CSV table of C-alpha atoms in Angstrom, one decimal:
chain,number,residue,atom,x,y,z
A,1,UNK,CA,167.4,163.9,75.6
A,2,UNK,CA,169.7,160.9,75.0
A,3,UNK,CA,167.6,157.8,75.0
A,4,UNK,CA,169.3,154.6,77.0
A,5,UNK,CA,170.3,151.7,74.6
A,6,UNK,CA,168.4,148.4,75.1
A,7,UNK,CA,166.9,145.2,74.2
A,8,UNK,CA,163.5,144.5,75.3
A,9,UNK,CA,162.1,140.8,74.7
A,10,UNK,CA,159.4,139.7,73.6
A,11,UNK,CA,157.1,138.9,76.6
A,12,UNK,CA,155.6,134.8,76.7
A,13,UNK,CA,151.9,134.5,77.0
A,14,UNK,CA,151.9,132.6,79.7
A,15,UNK,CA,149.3,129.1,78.2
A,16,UNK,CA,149.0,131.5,75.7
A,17,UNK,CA,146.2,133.4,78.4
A,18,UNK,CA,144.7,136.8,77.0
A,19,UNK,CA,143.7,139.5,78.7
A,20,UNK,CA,140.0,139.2,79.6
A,21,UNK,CA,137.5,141.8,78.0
A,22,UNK,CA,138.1,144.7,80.7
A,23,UNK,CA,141.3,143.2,81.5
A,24,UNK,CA,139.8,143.6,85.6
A,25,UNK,CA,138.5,141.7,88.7
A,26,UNK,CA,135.4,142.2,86.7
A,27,UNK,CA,135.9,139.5,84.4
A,28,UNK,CA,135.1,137.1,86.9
A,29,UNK,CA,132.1,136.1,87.1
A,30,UNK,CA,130.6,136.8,90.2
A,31,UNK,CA,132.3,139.5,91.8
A,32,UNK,CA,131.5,143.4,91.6
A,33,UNK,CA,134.4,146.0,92.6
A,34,UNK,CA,133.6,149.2,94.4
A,35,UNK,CA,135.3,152.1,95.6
A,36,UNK,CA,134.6,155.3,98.4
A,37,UNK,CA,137.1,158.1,99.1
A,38,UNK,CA,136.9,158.9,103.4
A,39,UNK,CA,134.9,162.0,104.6
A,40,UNK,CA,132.1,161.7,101.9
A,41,UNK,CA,134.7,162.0,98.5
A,42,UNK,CA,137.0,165.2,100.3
A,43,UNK,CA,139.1,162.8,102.6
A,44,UNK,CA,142.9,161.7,101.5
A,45,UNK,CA,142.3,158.3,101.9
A,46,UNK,CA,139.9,155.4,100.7
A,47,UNK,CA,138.3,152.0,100.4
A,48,UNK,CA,137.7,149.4,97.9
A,49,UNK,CA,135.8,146.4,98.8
A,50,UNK,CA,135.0,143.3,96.5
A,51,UNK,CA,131.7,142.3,96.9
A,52,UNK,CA,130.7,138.4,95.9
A,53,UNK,CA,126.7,138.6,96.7
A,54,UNK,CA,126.7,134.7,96.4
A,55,UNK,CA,129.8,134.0,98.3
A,56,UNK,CA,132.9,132.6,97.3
A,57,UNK,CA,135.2,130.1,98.5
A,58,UNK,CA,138.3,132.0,100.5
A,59,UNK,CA,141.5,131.8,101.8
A,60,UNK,CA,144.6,134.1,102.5
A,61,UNK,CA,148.3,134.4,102.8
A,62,UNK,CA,150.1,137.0,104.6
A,63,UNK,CA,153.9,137.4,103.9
A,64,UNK,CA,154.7,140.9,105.2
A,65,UNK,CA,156.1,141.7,108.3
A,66,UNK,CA,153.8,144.6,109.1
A,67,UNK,CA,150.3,143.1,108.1
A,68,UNK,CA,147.2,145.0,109.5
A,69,UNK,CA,144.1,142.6,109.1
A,70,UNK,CA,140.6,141.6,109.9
A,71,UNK,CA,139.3,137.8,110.1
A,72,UNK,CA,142.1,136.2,108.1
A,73,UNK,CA,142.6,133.8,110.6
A,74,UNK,CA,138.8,131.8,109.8
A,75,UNK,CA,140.1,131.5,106.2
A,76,UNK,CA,143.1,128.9,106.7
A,77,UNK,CA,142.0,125.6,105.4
A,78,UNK,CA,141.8,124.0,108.8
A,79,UNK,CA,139.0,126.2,110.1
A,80,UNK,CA,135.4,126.0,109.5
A,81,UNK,CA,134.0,128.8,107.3
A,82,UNK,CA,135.5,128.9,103.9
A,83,UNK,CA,133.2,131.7,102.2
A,84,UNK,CA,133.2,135.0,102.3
A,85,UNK,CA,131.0,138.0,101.0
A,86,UNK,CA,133.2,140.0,100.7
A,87,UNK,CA,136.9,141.5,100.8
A,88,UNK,CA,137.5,145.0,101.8
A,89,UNK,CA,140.9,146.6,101.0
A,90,UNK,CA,141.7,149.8,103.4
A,91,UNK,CA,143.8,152.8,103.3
A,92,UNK,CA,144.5,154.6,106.7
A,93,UNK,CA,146.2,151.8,108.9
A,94,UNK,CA,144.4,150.1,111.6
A,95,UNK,CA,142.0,153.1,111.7
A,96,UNK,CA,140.9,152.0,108.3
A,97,UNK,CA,139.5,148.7,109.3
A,98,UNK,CA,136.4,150.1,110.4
A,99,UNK,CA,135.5,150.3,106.6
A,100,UNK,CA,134.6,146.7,107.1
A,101,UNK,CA,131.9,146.9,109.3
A,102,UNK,CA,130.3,149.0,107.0
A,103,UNK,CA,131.0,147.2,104.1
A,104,UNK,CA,128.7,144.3,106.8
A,105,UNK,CA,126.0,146.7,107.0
A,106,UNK,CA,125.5,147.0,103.7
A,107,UNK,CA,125.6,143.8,102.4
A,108,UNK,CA,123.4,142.8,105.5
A,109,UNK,CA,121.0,145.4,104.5
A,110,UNK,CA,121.0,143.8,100.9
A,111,UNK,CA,120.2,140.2,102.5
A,112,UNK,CA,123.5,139.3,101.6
A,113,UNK,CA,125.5,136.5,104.5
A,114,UNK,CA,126.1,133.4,106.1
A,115,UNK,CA,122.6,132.3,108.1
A,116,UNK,CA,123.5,131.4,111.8
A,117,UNK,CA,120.4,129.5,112.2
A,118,UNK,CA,120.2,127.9,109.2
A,119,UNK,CA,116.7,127.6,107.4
A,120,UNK,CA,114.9,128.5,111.0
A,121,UNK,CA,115.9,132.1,110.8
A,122,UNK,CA,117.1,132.7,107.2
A,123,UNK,CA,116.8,136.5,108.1
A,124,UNK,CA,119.6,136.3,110.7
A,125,UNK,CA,122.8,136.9,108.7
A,126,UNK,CA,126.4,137.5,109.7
A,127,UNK,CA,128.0,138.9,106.7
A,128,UNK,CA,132.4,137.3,106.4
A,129,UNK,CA,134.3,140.4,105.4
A,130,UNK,CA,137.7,139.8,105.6
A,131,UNK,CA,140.0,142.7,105.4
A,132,UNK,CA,143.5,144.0,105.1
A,133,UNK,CA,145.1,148.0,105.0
A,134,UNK,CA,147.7,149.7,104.3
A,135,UNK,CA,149.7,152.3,106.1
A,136,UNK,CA,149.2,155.8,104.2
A,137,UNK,CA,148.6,157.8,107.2
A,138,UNK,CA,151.6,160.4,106.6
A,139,UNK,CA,150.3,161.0,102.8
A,140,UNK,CA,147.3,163.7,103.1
A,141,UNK,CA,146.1,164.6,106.5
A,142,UNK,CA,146.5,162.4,109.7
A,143,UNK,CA,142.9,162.1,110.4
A,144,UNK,CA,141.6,161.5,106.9
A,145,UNK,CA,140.9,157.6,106.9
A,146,UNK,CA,138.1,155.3,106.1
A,147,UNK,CA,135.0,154.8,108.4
A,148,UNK,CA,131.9,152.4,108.9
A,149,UNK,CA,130.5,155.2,105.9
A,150,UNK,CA,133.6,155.2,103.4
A,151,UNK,CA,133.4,151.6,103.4
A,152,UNK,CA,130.0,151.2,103.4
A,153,UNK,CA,129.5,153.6,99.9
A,154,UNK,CA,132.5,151.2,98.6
A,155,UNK,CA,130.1,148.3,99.1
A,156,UNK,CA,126.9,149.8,97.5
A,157,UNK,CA,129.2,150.7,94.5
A,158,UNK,CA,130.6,147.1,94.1
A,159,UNK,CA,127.0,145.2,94.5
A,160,UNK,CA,126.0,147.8,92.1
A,161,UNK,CA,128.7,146.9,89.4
A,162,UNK,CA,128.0,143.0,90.4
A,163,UNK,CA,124.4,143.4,89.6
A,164,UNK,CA,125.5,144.9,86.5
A,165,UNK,CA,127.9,142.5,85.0
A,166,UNK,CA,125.0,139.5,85.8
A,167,UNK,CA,122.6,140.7,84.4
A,168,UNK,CA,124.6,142.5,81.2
A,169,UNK,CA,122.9,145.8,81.8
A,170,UNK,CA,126.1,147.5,80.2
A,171,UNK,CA,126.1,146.0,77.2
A,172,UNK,CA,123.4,148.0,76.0
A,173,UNK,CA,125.4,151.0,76.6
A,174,UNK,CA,123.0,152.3,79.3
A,175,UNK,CA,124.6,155.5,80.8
A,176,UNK,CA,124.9,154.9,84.3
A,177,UNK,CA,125.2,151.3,84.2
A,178,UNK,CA,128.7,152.1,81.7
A,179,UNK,CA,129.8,154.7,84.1
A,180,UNK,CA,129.4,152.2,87.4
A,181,UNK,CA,131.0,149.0,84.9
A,182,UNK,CA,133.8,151.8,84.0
A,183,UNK,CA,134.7,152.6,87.3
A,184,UNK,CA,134.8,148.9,88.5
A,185,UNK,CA,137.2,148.0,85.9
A,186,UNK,CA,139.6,151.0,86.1
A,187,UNK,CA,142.8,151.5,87.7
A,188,UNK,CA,144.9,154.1,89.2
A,189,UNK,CA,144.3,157.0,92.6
A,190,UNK,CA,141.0,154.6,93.7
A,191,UNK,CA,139.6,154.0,96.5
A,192,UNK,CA,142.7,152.3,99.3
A,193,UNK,CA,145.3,153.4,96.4
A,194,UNK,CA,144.4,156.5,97.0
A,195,UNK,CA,147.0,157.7,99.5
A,196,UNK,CA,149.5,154.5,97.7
A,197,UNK,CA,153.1,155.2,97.0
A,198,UNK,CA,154.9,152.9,95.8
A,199,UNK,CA,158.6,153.7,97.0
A,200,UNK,CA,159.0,156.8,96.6
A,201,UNK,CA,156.5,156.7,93.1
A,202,UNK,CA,152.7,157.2,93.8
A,203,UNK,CA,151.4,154.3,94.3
A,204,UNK,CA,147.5,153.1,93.4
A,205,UNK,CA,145.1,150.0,92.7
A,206,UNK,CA,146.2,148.2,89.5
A,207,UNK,CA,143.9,145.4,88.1
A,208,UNK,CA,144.5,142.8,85.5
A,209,UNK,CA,142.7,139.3,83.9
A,210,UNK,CA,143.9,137.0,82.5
A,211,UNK,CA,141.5,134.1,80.0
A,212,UNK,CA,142.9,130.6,79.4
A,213,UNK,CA,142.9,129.4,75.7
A,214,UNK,CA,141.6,125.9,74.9
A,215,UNK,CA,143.5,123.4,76.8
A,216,UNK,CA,144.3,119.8,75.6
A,217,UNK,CA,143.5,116.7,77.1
A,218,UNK,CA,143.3,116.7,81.4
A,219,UNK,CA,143.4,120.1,80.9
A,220,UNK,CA,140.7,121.0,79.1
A,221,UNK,CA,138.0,121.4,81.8
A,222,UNK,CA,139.9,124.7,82.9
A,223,UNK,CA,139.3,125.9,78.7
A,224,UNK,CA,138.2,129.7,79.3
A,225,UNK,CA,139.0,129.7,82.8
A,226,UNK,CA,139.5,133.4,84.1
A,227,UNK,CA,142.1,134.2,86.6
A,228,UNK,CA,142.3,138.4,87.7
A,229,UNK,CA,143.9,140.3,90.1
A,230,UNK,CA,143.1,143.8,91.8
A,231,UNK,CA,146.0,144.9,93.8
A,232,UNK,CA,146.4,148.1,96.6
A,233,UNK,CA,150.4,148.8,95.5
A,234,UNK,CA,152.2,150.6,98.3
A,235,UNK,CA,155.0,149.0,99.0
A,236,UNK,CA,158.6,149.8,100.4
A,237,UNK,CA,160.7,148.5,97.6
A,238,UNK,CA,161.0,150.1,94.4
A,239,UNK,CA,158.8,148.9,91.3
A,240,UNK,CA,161.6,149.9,88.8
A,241,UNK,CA,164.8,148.5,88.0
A,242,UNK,CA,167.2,151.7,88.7
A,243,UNK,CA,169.7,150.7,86.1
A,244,UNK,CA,167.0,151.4,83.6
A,245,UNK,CA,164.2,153.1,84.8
A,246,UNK,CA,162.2,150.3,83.4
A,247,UNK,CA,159.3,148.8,85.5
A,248,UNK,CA,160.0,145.4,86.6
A,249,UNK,CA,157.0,144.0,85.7
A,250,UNK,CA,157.2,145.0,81.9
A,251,UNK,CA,158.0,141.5,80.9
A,252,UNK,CA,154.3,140.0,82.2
A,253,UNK,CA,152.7,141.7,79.5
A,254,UNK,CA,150.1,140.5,77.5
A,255,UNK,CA,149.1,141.1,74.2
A,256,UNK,CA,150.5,144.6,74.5
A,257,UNK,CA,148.4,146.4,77.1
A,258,UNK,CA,150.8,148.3,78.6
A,259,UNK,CA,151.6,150.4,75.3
A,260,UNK,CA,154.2,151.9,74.2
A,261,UNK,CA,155.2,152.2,78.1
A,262,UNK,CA,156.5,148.9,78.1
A,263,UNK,CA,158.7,148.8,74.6
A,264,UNK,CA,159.8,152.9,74.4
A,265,UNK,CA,163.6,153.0,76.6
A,266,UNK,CA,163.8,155.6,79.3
A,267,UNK,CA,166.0,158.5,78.8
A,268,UNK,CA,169.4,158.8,80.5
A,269,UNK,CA,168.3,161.8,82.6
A,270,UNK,CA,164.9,160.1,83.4
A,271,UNK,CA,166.7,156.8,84.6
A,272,UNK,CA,168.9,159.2,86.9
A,273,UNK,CA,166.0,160.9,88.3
A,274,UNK,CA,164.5,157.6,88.8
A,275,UNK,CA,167.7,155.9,90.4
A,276,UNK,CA,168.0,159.2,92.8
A,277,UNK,CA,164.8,159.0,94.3
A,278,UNK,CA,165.2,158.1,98.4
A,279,UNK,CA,167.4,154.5,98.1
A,280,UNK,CA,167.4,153.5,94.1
A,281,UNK,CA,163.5,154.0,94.2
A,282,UNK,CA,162.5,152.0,97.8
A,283,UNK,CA,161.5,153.9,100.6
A,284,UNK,CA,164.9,153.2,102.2
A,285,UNK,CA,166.4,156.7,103.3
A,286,UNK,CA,169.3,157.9,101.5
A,287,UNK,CA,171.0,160.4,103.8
A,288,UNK,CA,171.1,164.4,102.0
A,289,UNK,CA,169.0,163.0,98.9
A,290,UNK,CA,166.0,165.6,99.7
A,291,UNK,CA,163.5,163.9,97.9
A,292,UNK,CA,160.2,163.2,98.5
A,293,UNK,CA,159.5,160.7,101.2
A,294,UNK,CA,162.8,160.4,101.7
A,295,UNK,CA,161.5,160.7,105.8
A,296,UNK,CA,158.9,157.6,105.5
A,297,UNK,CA,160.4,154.3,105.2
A,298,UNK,CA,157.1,153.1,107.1
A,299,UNK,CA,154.7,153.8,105.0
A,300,UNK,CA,154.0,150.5,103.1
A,301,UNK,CA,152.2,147.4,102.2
A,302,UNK,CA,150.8,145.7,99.1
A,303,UNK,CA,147.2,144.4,99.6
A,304,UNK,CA,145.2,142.5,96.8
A,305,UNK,CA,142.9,139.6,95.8
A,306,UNK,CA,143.4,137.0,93.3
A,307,UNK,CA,140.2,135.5,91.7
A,308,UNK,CA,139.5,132.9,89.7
A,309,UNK,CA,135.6,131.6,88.5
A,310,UNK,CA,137.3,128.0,88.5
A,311,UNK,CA,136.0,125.4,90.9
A,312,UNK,CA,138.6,125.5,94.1
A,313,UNK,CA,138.8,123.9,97.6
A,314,UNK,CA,139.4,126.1,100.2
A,315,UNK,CA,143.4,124.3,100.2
A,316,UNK,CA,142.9,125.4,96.4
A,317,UNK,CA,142.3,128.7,97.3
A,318,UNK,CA,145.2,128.9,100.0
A,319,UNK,CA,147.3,128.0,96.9
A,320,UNK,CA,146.1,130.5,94.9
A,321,UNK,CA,147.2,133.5,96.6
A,322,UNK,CA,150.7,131.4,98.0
A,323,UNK,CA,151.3,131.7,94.3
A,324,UNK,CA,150.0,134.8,93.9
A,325,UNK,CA,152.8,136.6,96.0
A,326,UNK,CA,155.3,135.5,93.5
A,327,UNK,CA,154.2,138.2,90.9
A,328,UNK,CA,154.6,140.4,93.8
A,329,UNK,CA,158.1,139.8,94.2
A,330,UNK,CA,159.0,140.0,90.7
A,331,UNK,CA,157.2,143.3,90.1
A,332,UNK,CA,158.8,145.1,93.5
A,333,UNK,CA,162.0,144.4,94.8
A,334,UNK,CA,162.9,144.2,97.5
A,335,UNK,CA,159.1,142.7,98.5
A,336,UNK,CA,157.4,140.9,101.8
A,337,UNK,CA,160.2,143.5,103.8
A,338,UNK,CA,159.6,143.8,108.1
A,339,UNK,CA,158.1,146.6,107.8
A,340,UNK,CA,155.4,145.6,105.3
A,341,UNK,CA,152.2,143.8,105.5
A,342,UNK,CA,151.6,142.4,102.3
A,343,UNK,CA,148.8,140.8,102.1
A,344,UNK,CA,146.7,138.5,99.6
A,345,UNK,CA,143.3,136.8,99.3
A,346,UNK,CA,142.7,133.9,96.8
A,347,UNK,CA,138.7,134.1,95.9
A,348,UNK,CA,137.3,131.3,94.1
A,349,UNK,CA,133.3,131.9,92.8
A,350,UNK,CA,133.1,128.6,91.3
A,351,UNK,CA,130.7,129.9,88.9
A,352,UNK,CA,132.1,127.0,86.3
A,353,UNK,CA,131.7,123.3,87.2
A,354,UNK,CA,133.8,120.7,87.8
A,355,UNK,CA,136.7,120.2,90.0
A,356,UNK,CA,140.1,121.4,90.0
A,357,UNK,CA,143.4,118.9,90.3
A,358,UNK,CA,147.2,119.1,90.8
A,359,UNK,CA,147.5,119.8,87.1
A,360,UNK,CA,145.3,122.7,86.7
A,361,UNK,CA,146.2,124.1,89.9
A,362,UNK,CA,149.3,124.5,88.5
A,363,UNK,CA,147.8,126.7,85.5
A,364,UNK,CA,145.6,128.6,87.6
A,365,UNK,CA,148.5,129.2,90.0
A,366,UNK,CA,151.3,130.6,87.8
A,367,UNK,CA,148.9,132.4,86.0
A,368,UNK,CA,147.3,134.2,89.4
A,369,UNK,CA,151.2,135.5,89.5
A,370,UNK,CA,151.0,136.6,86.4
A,371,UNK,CA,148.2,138.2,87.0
A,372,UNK,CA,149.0,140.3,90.0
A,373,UNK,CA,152.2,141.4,88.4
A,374,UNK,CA,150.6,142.9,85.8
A,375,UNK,CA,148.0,144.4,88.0
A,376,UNK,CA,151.2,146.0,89.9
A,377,UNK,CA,152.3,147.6,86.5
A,378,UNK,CA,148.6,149.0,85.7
A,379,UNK,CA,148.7,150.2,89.4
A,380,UNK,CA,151.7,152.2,89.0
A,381,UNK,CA,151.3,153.4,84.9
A,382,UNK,CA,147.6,154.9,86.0
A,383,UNK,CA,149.0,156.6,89.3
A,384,UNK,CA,148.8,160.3,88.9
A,385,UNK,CA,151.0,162.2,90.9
A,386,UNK,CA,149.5,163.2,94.5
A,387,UNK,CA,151.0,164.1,98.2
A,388,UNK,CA,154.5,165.6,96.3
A,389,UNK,CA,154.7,162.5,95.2
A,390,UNK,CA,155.1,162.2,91.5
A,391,UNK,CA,154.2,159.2,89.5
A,392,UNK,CA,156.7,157.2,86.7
A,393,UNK,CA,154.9,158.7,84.0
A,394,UNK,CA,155.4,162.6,84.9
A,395,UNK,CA,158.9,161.9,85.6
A,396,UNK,CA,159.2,159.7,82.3
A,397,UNK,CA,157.0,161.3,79.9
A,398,UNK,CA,155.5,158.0,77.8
């Protein structure tokens, strides 16, 4: 095979940020990450919810023209409650919704959620689980979606891997409590990625962290702040450039965790196959091209959470996922399309002290961007190919 001729840069460190120790949601302190496959682990489709037992500080912001949601609206700034319990991330369109009441049930069961009547009644809870899907419903069979059950198993799992990461269980390398942390930290055909393609790629749920260095002077309170992204990756757009075949997200990387992936050039015949694929990747149609998916322009959206264990304001946290969509555009292109509902939570635990100002916002804003475009990359380089869809890596070989 002739290999294509080209330069590759050398990617920035963006504040010279590493990638946190599982390079995951999980690296925020705070949050646990859980996922369920519909009908009991046989279905097509899935749920991932992020659990925060102790709530955290939410807001939203929706650029997609196509957005399927749950209770976004209480998290703009101007409205009263500003944390949540969790977020729950859905496969099977509107249908998959319904994982978030049982992702409610679970965490009430557990105690966990906002007291209506204060201290009077501290056993009446209402548990805030705001939610978001994507539109997989053609991929698999047409009735396999997440229910109240898919998405309450999602929310046992991610309490589970919570518990775990405060109280350190894993780090004595005890069996089960590795297997949960692994699976919490992981990428790829998971829980709403499941039934993901991304153009006409398979598609998945792609995480990534991000850990500022030590920062000088105004700076400095945000010193080993953690910023982390977990992202469902189905868009409409393509997530390579078809000139190249490369991703477009390659040039996020950090401190080389996307291997030799990232730095090896795509063959001439790969590249071709790539470019030939529906519309130059997207889900656009090309008319005679015969390839898969080639008939479903519709099935799309990118849904995700940004996190950060820095002390935000709910405004803060409105900012945080603004921002957040801007590694979304760079990593698929075209992005935010009509007939996509991207989607993106900003989650602030607050588990550091302090307070945040127009300074660090900044940091903690570019590098949330950062953060999900790298997450988009992991999404895509873990997908394994499913539904006749292949993924980048069967049809590139690295």
């Amino acid at each position: 095979m002739v290999a294509r001729q080209a330069s590759f840069r050398m990617s920035t460190e963006l504040f010279a940020a590493q990638p946190g120790p599982s390079n995951s949601l999980m690296d925020v302190r705070g949050l646990g990450v859980g996922h369920a496959i519909s009908e009991g682990g046989a279905g097509d489709s899935g749920a991932t919810i992020i659990a925060v037992p102790a709530g955290a500080v939410a807001s939203v912001d929706v650029r997609g023209g196509g957005p399927g949601t749950r209770e976004t609206d209480l998290l703009e700034p101007h409205n009263t409650v500003d944390r949540v319990h969790a977020i729950a991330l859905c496969g099977g369109s509107a249908y998959g919704l319904a994982a978030a009441d049982g992702a409610m049930a679970a965490l009430e069961a557990a105690g966990i959620g906002f007291p209506v009547l204060g201290e009077e009644a501290p056993e009446k809870i209402v548990p805030i689980v705001p939610g978001a899907v994507i539109f997989d419903l053609l991929l698999g069979r047409w009735g396999s979606r997440p229910s109240a059950a898919t998405g309450a198993a999602a929310a046992e799992v991610a309490l589970r891997s919570a518990s775990i990461a405060r109280d350190g269980e894993s780090v004595a390398g005890q069996g089960d409590d590795d297997s949960a942390l692994a699976a919490a930290t992981a990428s790829g055909n998971l829980g709403a990625g499941l039934g993901a393609s991304a153009g006409a790629l398979k598609g998945g749920f792609g995480q990534a962290s991000a850990v500022l260095p030590e920062l000088p002077g105004e700076l400095a309170a945000l010193s080993g702040a953690t910023v982390a992204a977990g992202i469902v990756v189905n868009p409409q757009g393509a997530v390579f450039n078809p000139a190249s075949g490369r991703l477009w997200g390659f040039d996020s990387e950090l401190a080389g965790e996307f291997g030799a992936a990232s730095t090896t050039p795509v063959s001439d015949e790969a590249a071709a196959h790539l470019r030939g694929m529906n519309l130059a990747g997207t889900k656009f149609p090309a008319p005679g091209d015969g390839q898969p998916g080639s008939d479903s322009p519709q099935l799309n959206t990118t849904i995700g959470v940004v996190a950060t264990d820095a002390p935000l304001t709910k405004a803060q946290a409105k900012r945080l996922a603004l921002s957040a969509h801007d590694g979304l555009a760079r990593a698929i292109r075209p992005a935010h399309m009509p007939m996509d509902g991207d989607t993106l939570f900003g989650l602030a635990t607050g588990t550091r002290s302090g307070s945040v100002d127009a300074v660090g916002m900044s940091v903690l804003a570019a590098t949330a961007a950062n953060c999900v475009e790298r997450a988009i990359v992991h999404a895509v380089l873990a997908a394994e190919p499913a539904y006749e869809h292949p993924s980048w890596r069967s049809i590139v070989g690295c």
